[in-house]
Amino acid sequence: MSAQSFDLYQLSEDHLALREAVRAVSQDKIAPHAAEVDERGEFPQAAYDALRAADFHAPHIPQAYEGVGADALAVCLVIEEVARVCASSALIPAVNKLGTMPLLLAGDEELKSRYLPPVARGEAMFSYGLSEREAGSDTAAMRTRARRDGEDWVLDGQKSWITNAGVSRYYTVMALTDPDGPRGHNVSAFVVHADDPGFSLGALERKLGIKGSPTRELHFDGCRIPGDRMVGAPGEGLKIALRTLDHTRITIGAQAIGIAAGALDFALGYVKERKQFGKAIAQFQGVQFMLADMAMKLEAARQLVYLAAAKSEREEADLAFFGAAAKCYASDVAMEITTDAVQLLGGYGYTKDYPVERMMRDAKITQIYEGTNQIQRLVMARQLLK
């Protein structure tokens, strides 16, 4: 790794104030609805309203486009604090960043001026369409096509597992524009509107966790869009998509540590109150060792996520390694910590009367989306072997 691997980050007073503000909103406005959102599988509208009122719904958008211009570390703090109480709600700022990041990285000024302000104002959400049924980890194998027709583009195909599909107004979609061209260099990126002719949504996916965040397929059947909706140059779509993920995988790491922190917080409170053999179970060494390991792993993951966020902000050369490492390690840790939290609550942990079983279910997806953790390890290895 480069010498930059040892660069540090520092939480400023503004960062700390932001954390407290988001925590207050999360506890007061989002936490009370989290269990119901999960139980009913409904989009967390109350959370969206609260996040919009506080400008936490899309904090990454620059001030030039009516956003608050939060840096990458601040965005992670927002997502982490929301995820402590509701992982589904944390996907509001996370997916708004995912959907708009291609525009920020490669869009021209006209595109950015057209699409970023409505998201910043909370008038629209933005999703991201890359994966397909037969092109998950192998993104270059996508089959969705976009062909020129006069001044327009016409899209045919489908995208799978699209987060917040149905509530988002806009979608960044990757499609083949040169099917016979070189693999990986024949994909372009487009902005699709929810009301574009030929665009439709599949049924809601029935999921293990993050049930309040709708997941659907996107279907394109002769979907006609104007020619000025291409993001970046023709053939650069996959490059833009992978650059986007270098930045946004870190937000999944932030979501993971938020879920884990929420589970550890609840477990700590429980073991101090639960009595067995005449004393609180927190006094047993076996329980203390579990708690120590949980806290140690959580803090290590948090430091890695924050460092990766700082590297994202600085666009450092080793971002690909650290983005993958932060997402991979934090999500693995989140799965361990939430599982241990369920164990610490015993039989109660396995019931929906307590939030840790929901947190365990929610944690699992962080090991899968935005690139499975097996793919993250490939990314890291390739960076090491360069």
Coordinates of C-alpha atoms in Angstrom, one line a residue:
M1 CA 0.0 0.0 0.0
S2 CA 1.1 3.6 -0.5
A3 CA 2.4 5.9 2.2
Q4 CA -1.0 7.5 2.2
S5 CA -2.4 4.4 3.9
F6 CA -1.3 5.9 7.2
D7 CA -3.1 9.2 6.7
L8 CA -5.4 10.0 9.6
Y9 CA -8.7 11.6 10.0
Q10 CA -10.1 13.8 12.8
L11 CA -13.6 14.4 14.0
S12 CA -14.1 18.2 14.2
E13 CA -16.4 20.0 16.6
D14 CA -18.9 20.3 13.7
H15 CA -18.8 16.5 13.2
L16 CA -19.5 15.9 16.9
A17 CA -22.3 18.4 16.9
L18 CA -23.8 16.7 13.8
R19 CA -23.6 13.3 15.5
E20 CA -25.6 14.7 18.5
A21 CA -28.1 16.3 16.3
V22 CA -28.7 13.2 14.2
R23 CA -28.9 11.0 17.3
A24 CA -31.6 13.3 18.8
V25 CA -33.7 13.1 15.6
S26 CA -33.2 9.4 15.3
Q27 CA -34.2 8.7 18.9
D28 CA -37.2 11.1 18.9
K29 CA -38.6 10.7 15.4
I30 CA -37.3 7.5 13.9
A31 CA -36.8 4.9 16.7
P32 CA -40.5 4.9 17.8
H33 CA -41.6 3.7 14.3
A34 CA -38.7 1.2 13.6
A35 CA -40.5 -2.0 14.8
E36 CA -43.7 -1.1 13.0
V37 CA -41.8 -0.3 9.8
D38 CA -40.2 -3.7 9.9
E39 CA -43.4 -5.6 10.9
R40 CA -45.5 -4.0 8.1
G41 CA -42.8 -3.7 5.5
E42 CA -43.7 -0.1 4.8
F43 CA -41.5 2.7 3.7
P44 CA -40.5 4.8 6.7
Q45 CA -42.3 7.9 5.7
A46 CA -42.0 9.4 9.2
A47 CA -38.3 9.0 9.1
Y48 CA -38.1 10.5 5.6
D49 CA -40.1 13.5 6.8
A50 CA -37.9 13.9 9.9
L51 CA -34.7 13.6 7.9
R52 CA -35.9 16.1 5.3
A53 CA -36.9 18.6 8.0
A54 CA -33.3 18.4 9.4
D55 CA -31.5 18.3 6.0
F56 CA -30.2 14.8 6.8
H57 CA -31.9 13.0 3.9
A58 CA -29.2 13.8 1.3
P59 CA -26.4 15.7 3.1
H60 CA -23.7 14.9 0.6
I61 CA -25.1 17.2 -2.1
P62 CA -22.9 20.3 -2.5
Q63 CA -24.1 23.7 -1.6
A64 CA -23.8 24.7 -5.3
Y65 CA -26.8 22.5 -5.9
E66 CA -28.9 23.6 -2.8
G67 CA -27.4 20.9 -0.6
V68 CA -25.7 21.3 2.8
G69 CA -22.4 20.1 1.4
A70 CA -21.5 17.6 4.1
D71 CA -18.2 15.8 3.7
A72 CA -17.9 12.0 3.3
L73 CA -17.2 11.5 7.0
A74 CA -20.2 13.6 8.0
V75 CA -22.4 11.5 5.7
C76 CA -21.2 8.4 7.4
L77 CA -22.0 9.9 10.8
V78 CA -25.6 10.6 9.6
I79 CA -26.1 7.0 8.3
E80 CA -24.5 5.4 11.4
E81 CA -26.7 7.3 13.8
V82 CA -29.9 6.6 11.9
A83 CA -28.9 2.9 11.5
R84 CA -28.5 2.6 15.3
V85 CA -32.3 2.7 15.5
C86 CA -33.6 1.8 12.0
A87 CA -31.5 0.3 9.2
S88 CA -34.3 0.8 6.7
S89 CA -34.3 4.5 7.4
A90 CA -30.5 4.8 7.1
L91 CA -30.9 3.8 3.4
I92 CA -32.6 7.1 2.7
P93 CA -29.4 9.2 2.8
A94 CA -27.3 6.2 1.7
V95 CA -29.2 5.5 -1.5
N96 CA -29.6 9.1 -2.3
K97 CA -25.8 9.3 -2.4
L98 CA -25.5 6.0 -4.3
G99 CA -28.0 7.2 -7.0
T100 CA -26.5 10.7 -7.4
M101 CA -22.8 9.8 -7.1
P102 CA -22.4 9.0 -10.8
L103 CA -23.7 12.5 -11.6
L104 CA -21.3 14.1 -9.1
L105 CA -18.4 12.1 -10.6
A106 CA -19.1 12.3 -14.3
G107 CA -22.2 14.3 -15.0
D108 CA -22.0 17.6 -16.9
E109 CA -23.1 20.8 -15.3
E110 CA -26.5 20.8 -16.9
L111 CA -27.3 17.3 -15.6
K112 CA -26.1 18.1 -12.1
S113 CA -28.1 21.4 -12.0
R114 CA -31.2 19.6 -13.2
Y115 CA -31.2 16.6 -10.9
L116 CA -29.3 17.4 -7.7
P117 CA -31.4 20.4 -6.4
P118 CA -34.7 18.4 -6.2
V119 CA -33.0 15.7 -4.2
A120 CA -31.3 18.3 -1.9
R121 CA -34.7 19.9 -1.3
G122 CA -36.3 16.6 -0.5
E123 CA -38.6 16.6 -3.4
A124 CA -37.2 13.5 -5.0
M125 CA -35.2 10.4 -4.2
F126 CA -32.6 8.8 -6.4
S127 CA -31.9 5.1 -6.8
Y128 CA -29.2 3.1 -8.6
G129 CA -29.6 0.4 -11.3
L130 CA -26.6 -1.8 -11.9
S131 CA -27.3 -5.5 -11.0
E132 CA -29.4 -7.9 -13.1
R133 CA -30.7 -11.4 -12.5
E134 CA -27.7 -12.9 -14.3
A135 CA -25.3 -10.1 -13.7
G136 CA -24.8 -9.6 -10.0
S137 CA -21.1 -9.8 -9.0
D138 CA -20.3 -10.0 -12.8
T139 CA -21.6 -6.6 -13.7
A140 CA -20.0 -6.6 -17.1
A141 CA -22.3 -9.4 -18.1
M142 CA -25.3 -7.2 -18.0
R143 CA -27.9 -7.5 -20.8
T144 CA -29.9 -4.3 -20.5
R145 CA -29.4 -2.4 -23.8
A146 CA -29.8 1.2 -24.9
R147 CA -30.0 1.9 -28.6
R148 CA -30.0 5.2 -30.4
D149 CA -33.2 6.2 -32.1
G150 CA -32.9 9.7 -33.6
E151 CA -32.1 12.0 -30.7
D152 CA -33.4 9.6 -28.1
W153 CA -32.2 6.4 -26.4
V154 CA -34.5 3.4 -26.1
L155 CA -33.8 1.0 -23.2
D156 CA -34.8 -2.7 -23.0
G157 CA -34.0 -5.1 -20.2
Q158 CA -34.3 -5.2 -16.4
K159 CA -32.4 -4.5 -13.2
S160 CA -32.7 -6.4 -10.0
W161 CA -32.6 -5.8 -6.3
I162 CA -33.0 -2.0 -6.6
T163 CA -33.2 -0.3 -3.2
N164 CA -35.9 2.2 -2.7
A165 CA -37.4 1.4 -6.1
G166 CA -40.9 2.8 -6.3
V167 CA -40.3 5.7 -3.9
S168 CA -37.5 7.2 -5.9
R169 CA -38.3 9.5 -8.8
Y170 CA -35.0 9.1 -10.6
Y171 CA -32.8 6.1 -11.3
T172 CA -29.2 6.0 -12.6
V173 CA -29.2 3.0 -14.9
M174 CA -26.3 1.2 -16.6
A175 CA -27.0 -0.3 -20.1
L176 CA -25.1 -1.7 -23.0
T177 CA -24.7 0.8 -25.8
D178 CA -22.2 -1.2 -27.9
P179 CA -23.2 -4.9 -27.4
D180 CA -20.3 -6.0 -29.7
G181 CA -17.8 -3.7 -28.2
P182 CA -15.0 -4.7 -25.7
R183 CA -16.4 -6.1 -22.4
G184 CA -16.5 -3.5 -19.7
H185 CA -16.1 -0.6 -22.1
N186 CA -19.4 -0.9 -23.9
V187 CA -21.7 0.3 -21.1
S188 CA -23.1 3.7 -20.6
A189 CA -25.0 5.4 -17.7
F190 CA -28.4 7.1 -18.0
V191 CA -30.9 8.9 -15.8
V192 CA -34.4 7.3 -16.0
H193 CA -37.5 9.0 -14.6
A194 CA -40.2 7.0 -12.8
D195 CA -42.8 8.3 -15.3
D196 CA -40.8 7.6 -18.5
P197 CA -42.9 5.6 -21.0
G198 CA -41.9 1.9 -21.1
F199 CA -40.5 2.0 -17.5
S200 CA -42.2 -0.2 -14.9
L201 CA -41.5 -1.8 -11.5
G202 CA -41.6 -5.4 -10.5
A203 CA -43.3 -6.7 -7.3
L204 CA -41.9 -6.0 -3.9
E205 CA -39.3 -8.5 -2.9
R206 CA -40.0 -10.4 0.3
K207 CA -36.9 -9.9 2.3
L208 CA -35.2 -11.2 5.5
G209 CA -34.4 -7.6 6.7
I210 CA -34.5 -3.9 5.8
K211 CA -38.1 -4.5 5.2
G212 CA -39.0 -0.8 5.4
S213 CA -36.8 -0.1 2.3
P214 CA -38.7 -1.3 -0.8
T215 CA -36.7 -3.5 -3.1
R216 CA -38.0 -4.2 -6.6
E217 CA -36.9 -5.0 -10.2
L218 CA -36.8 -2.3 -12.8
H219 CA -38.3 -3.2 -16.2
F220 CA -37.5 -1.4 -19.5
D221 CA -39.8 -2.2 -22.4
G222 CA -38.9 0.2 -25.2
C223 CA -38.3 2.8 -22.5
R224 CA -37.6 6.0 -24.4
I225 CA -35.5 8.8 -22.8
P226 CA -34.1 12.0 -24.3
G227 CA -30.5 11.9 -25.6
D228 CA -29.3 14.4 -23.0
R229 CA -29.8 12.0 -20.1
M230 CA -26.5 10.1 -20.6
V231 CA -24.2 10.5 -17.6
G232 CA -20.6 10.9 -18.7
A233 CA -19.2 9.7 -22.1
P234 CA -20.5 6.8 -24.1
G235 CA -18.8 3.5 -23.0
E236 CA -17.7 4.9 -19.6
G237 CA -20.8 3.6 -17.6
L238 CA -19.1 0.7 -15.9
K239 CA -16.1 2.7 -15.0
I240 CA -18.4 5.3 -13.5
A241 CA -20.4 2.6 -11.7
L242 CA -17.3 1.1 -10.1
R243 CA -15.9 4.5 -9.1
T244 CA -19.2 5.2 -7.5
L245 CA -19.0 2.0 -5.4
D246 CA -15.5 2.9 -4.2
H247 CA -17.2 5.9 -2.5
T248 CA -20.5 4.4 -1.5
R249 CA -19.4 1.1 -0.1
I250 CA -18.1 3.2 2.8
T251 CA -21.7 4.3 3.6
I252 CA -22.7 0.6 3.9
G253 CA -19.8 0.2 6.4
A254 CA -21.4 3.1 8.3
Q255 CA -24.8 1.5 8.2
A256 CA -23.2 -1.7 9.5
I257 CA -21.5 -0.1 12.4
G258 CA -24.7 1.8 13.2
I259 CA -26.7 -1.5 13.4
A260 CA -24.0 -3.1 15.5
A261 CA -23.8 -0.2 17.8
G262 CA -27.6 -0.3 18.4
A263 CA -27.5 -4.0 19.2
L264 CA -24.6 -3.6 21.6
D265 CA -26.3 -0.6 23.3
F266 CA -29.4 -2.7 23.9
A267 CA -27.5 -5.7 25.0
L268 CA -25.5 -3.7 27.5
G269 CA -28.7 -2.3 29.1
Y270 CA -30.3 -5.8 29.2
V271 CA -27.4 -7.6 30.9
K272 CA -27.2 -5.0 33.6
E273 CA -30.9 -5.6 34.5
R274 CA -31.3 -9.3 33.8
K275 CA -30.6 -11.4 37.0
Q276 CA -29.7 -15.1 37.2
F277 CA -28.3 -16.9 40.2
G278 CA -29.0 -13.9 42.4
K279 CA -27.0 -11.3 40.4
A280 CA -27.1 -9.3 37.2
I281 CA -25.7 -11.4 34.3
A282 CA -23.3 -8.5 33.5
Q283 CA -21.3 -9.6 36.5
F284 CA -20.4 -13.0 35.0
Q285 CA -17.0 -13.2 33.4
G286 CA -18.3 -15.1 30.3
V287 CA -20.7 -12.3 29.6
Q288 CA -18.1 -9.6 30.2
F289 CA -15.7 -11.3 27.7
M290 CA -18.5 -11.3 25.1
L291 CA -19.2 -7.6 25.6
A292 CA -15.5 -6.7 25.5
D293 CA -15.0 -8.5 22.2
M294 CA -18.2 -6.9 20.7
A295 CA -17.0 -3.4 21.7
M296 CA -13.5 -4.0 20.5
K297 CA -14.6 -5.2 17.1
L298 CA -17.1 -2.4 16.7
E299 CA -14.5 0.3 17.5
A300 CA -12.0 -1.2 15.1
A301 CA -14.7 -1.3 12.4
R302 CA -15.7 2.3 13.1
Q303 CA -12.1 3.5 12.8
L304 CA -11.7 1.8 9.5
V305 CA -14.9 3.3 8.1
Y306 CA -14.0 6.8 9.2
L307 CA -10.5 6.5 7.7
A308 CA -12.0 5.2 4.5
A309 CA -14.5 8.2 4.5
A310 CA -11.6 10.6 4.9
K311 CA -9.8 9.0 1.9
S312 CA -13.0 9.2 -0.1
E313 CA -13.2 13.0 0.6
R314 CA -9.6 13.4 -0.5
E315 CA -10.0 11.1 -3.5
E316 CA -6.8 9.2 -2.5
A317 CA -5.2 6.6 -4.7
D318 CA -5.8 3.8 -2.3
L319 CA -9.5 4.5 -1.9
A320 CA -10.5 1.3 -3.7
F321 CA -8.7 -0.9 -1.1
F322 CA -10.0 1.1 1.9
G323 CA -13.6 1.3 0.6
A324 CA -13.7 -2.4 0.1
A325 CA -12.0 -3.1 3.5
A326 CA -14.3 -0.8 5.4
K327 CA -17.5 -2.3 4.0
C328 CA -16.3 -5.9 4.3
Y329 CA -14.9 -5.7 7.8
A330 CA -17.7 -3.6 9.2
S331 CA -20.4 -5.8 7.8
D332 CA -18.7 -9.0 9.1
V333 CA -18.4 -7.4 12.5
A334 CA -22.1 -6.3 12.4
M335 CA -23.2 -9.8 11.8
E336 CA -21.1 -11.1 14.7
I337 CA -22.2 -8.4 17.1
T338 CA -25.9 -8.6 16.4
T339 CA -25.7 -12.4 16.6
D340 CA -24.0 -12.1 20.0
A341 CA -26.6 -9.6 21.1
V342 CA -29.3 -12.1 20.4
Q343 CA -27.3 -14.7 22.4
L344 CA -27.0 -12.3 25.4
L345 CA -30.7 -11.9 25.5
G346 CA -31.2 -15.6 25.4
G347 CA -34.8 -16.7 24.5
Y348 CA -35.9 -13.1 24.6
G349 CA -33.4 -12.2 21.9
Y350 CA -35.1 -14.6 19.5
T351 CA -38.5 -12.8 19.8
K352 CA -39.8 -9.7 18.2
D353 CA -40.5 -8.2 21.5
Y354 CA -36.9 -6.9 21.5
P355 CA -35.1 -5.2 18.7
V356 CA -31.9 -7.3 18.5
E357 CA -33.5 -10.0 16.3
R358 CA -34.5 -7.3 13.8
M359 CA -30.9 -5.9 13.9
M360 CA -29.5 -9.3 13.3
R361 CA -31.7 -9.7 10.2
D362 CA -30.9 -6.2 9.0
A363 CA -27.1 -6.7 9.5
K364 CA -27.0 -9.7 7.0
I365 CA -27.7 -7.6 3.9
T366 CA -24.6 -5.4 4.6
Q367 CA -22.5 -8.4 3.8
I368 CA -24.2 -8.8 0.4
Y369 CA -25.2 -5.6 -1.3
E370 CA -22.9 -3.1 -3.0
G371 CA -20.7 -6.1 -3.7
T372 CA -20.6 -9.3 -1.6
N373 CA -17.8 -9.6 0.9
Q374 CA -16.2 -12.2 -1.3
I375 CA -16.0 -9.6 -4.0
Q376 CA -14.6 -7.0 -1.6
R377 CA -11.8 -9.4 -0.8
L378 CA -11.1 -9.8 -4.5
V379 CA -11.0 -6.0 -4.8
M380 CA -8.5 -5.7 -1.9
A381 CA -6.3 -8.5 -3.2
R382 CA -6.1 -6.9 -6.7
Q383 CA -5.1 -3.6 -5.1
L384 CA -2.4 -5.3 -3.1
L385 CA -1.1 -7.2 -6.1
K386 CA -0.9 -4.2 -8.4

